[in-house]
Tab-separated table of C-alpha atoms in Angstrom:
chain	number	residue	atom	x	y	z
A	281	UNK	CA	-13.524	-4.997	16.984
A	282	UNK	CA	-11.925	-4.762	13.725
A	283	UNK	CA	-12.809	-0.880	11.699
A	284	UNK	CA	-14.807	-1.376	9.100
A	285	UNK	CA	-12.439	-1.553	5.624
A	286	UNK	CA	-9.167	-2.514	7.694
A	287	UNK	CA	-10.096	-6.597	7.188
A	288	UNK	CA	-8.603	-8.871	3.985
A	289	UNK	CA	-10.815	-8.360	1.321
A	290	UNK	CA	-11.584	-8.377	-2.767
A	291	UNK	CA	-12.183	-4.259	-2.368
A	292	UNK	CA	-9.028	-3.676	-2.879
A	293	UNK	CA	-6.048	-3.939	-5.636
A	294	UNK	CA	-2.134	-3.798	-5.561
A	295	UNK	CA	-1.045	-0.428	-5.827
A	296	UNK	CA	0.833	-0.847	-8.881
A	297	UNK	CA	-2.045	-2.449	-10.671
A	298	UNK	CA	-2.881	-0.297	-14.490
A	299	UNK	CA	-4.946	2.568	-13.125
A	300	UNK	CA	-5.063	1.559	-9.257
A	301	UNK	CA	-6.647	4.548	-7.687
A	302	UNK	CA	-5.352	5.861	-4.177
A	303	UNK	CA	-8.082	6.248	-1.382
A	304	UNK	CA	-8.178	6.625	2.561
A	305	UNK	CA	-11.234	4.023	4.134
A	306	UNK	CA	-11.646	4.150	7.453
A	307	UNK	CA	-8.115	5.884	8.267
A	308	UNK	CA	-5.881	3.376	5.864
A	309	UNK	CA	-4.663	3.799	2.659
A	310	UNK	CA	-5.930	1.539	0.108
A	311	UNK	CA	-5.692	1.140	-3.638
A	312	UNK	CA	-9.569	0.238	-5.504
A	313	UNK	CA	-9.709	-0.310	-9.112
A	314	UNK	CA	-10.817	3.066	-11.499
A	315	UNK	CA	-14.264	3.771	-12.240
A	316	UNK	CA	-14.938	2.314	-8.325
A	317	UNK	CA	-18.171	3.853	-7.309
A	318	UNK	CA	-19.224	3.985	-3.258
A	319	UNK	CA	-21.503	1.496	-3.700
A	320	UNK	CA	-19.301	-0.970	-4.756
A	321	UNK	CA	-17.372	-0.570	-2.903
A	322	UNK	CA	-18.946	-1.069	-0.024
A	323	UNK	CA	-20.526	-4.241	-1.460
A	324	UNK	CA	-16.975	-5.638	-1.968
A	325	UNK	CA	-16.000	-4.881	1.493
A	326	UNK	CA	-18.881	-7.492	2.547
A	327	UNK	CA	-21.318	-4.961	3.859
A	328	UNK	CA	-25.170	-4.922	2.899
A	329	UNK	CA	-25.966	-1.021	1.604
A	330	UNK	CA	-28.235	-0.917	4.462
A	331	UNK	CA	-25.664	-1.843	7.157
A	332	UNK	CA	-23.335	1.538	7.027
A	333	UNK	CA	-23.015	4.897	6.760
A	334	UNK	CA	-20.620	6.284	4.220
A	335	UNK	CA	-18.941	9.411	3.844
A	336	UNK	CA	-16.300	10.857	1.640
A	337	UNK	CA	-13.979	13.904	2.251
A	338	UNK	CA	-16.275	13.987	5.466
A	339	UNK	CA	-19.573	14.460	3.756
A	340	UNK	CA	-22.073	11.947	4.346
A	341	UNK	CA	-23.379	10.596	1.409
A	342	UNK	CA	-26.402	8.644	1.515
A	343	UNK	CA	-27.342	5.239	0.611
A	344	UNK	CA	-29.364	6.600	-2.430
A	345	UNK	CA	-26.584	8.072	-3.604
A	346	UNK	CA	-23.621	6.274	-3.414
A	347	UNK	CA	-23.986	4.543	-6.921
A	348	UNK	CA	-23.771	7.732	-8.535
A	349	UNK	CA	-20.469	9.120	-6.739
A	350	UNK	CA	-17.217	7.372	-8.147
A	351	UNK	CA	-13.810	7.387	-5.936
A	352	UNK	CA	-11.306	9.774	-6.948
A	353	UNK	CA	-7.947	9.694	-5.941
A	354	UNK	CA	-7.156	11.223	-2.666
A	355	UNK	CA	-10.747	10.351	-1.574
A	356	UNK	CA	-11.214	9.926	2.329
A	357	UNK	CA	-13.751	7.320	2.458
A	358	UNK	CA	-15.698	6.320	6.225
A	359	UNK	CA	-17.485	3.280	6.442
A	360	UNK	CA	-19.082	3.094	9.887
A	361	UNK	CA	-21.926	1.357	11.582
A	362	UNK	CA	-24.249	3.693	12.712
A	363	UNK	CA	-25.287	4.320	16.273
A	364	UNK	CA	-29.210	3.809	16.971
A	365	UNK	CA	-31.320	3.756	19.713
A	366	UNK	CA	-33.001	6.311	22.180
């Protein structure tokens, strides 16, 4: 199984492109355009909001909240399908 923000996708942007900002997701570095928030981000890597769990720096952040928290550079961003059941 492929990680979660390690497959081709529009999320991303050249590292030299104006203002690319440098991030971590899911262990790889990656390049997202400024003003990126978590939310769209995860909605560019393909994933419905209510699919993942997201955390930054190793905070979780909840769904609820990811509009309001923009990428900054350095950022270690997890994308990850959480584990359910009993």
């Amino acid at each position: 199984m492929t990680p979660l923000g390690t497959l081709p996708t529009q999320a991303y942007v050249d590292a030299h492109a104006h203002g690319a900002i440098a991030v971590t997701v899911n262990g790889a570095p990656r390049h997202v355009p400024p003003g990126t928030t978590l939310a769209q981000l995860v909605e560019r890597l393909g994933r419905t909001p209510a699919s993942v769990a997201t955390s930054i720096n190793g905070r979780f952040v909840a769904r609820e909240s990811r509009s309001a928290v923009t990428l900054q550079a350095g950022d270690e961003v997890a994308c990850f399908e959480p584990i359910v059941g009993g």
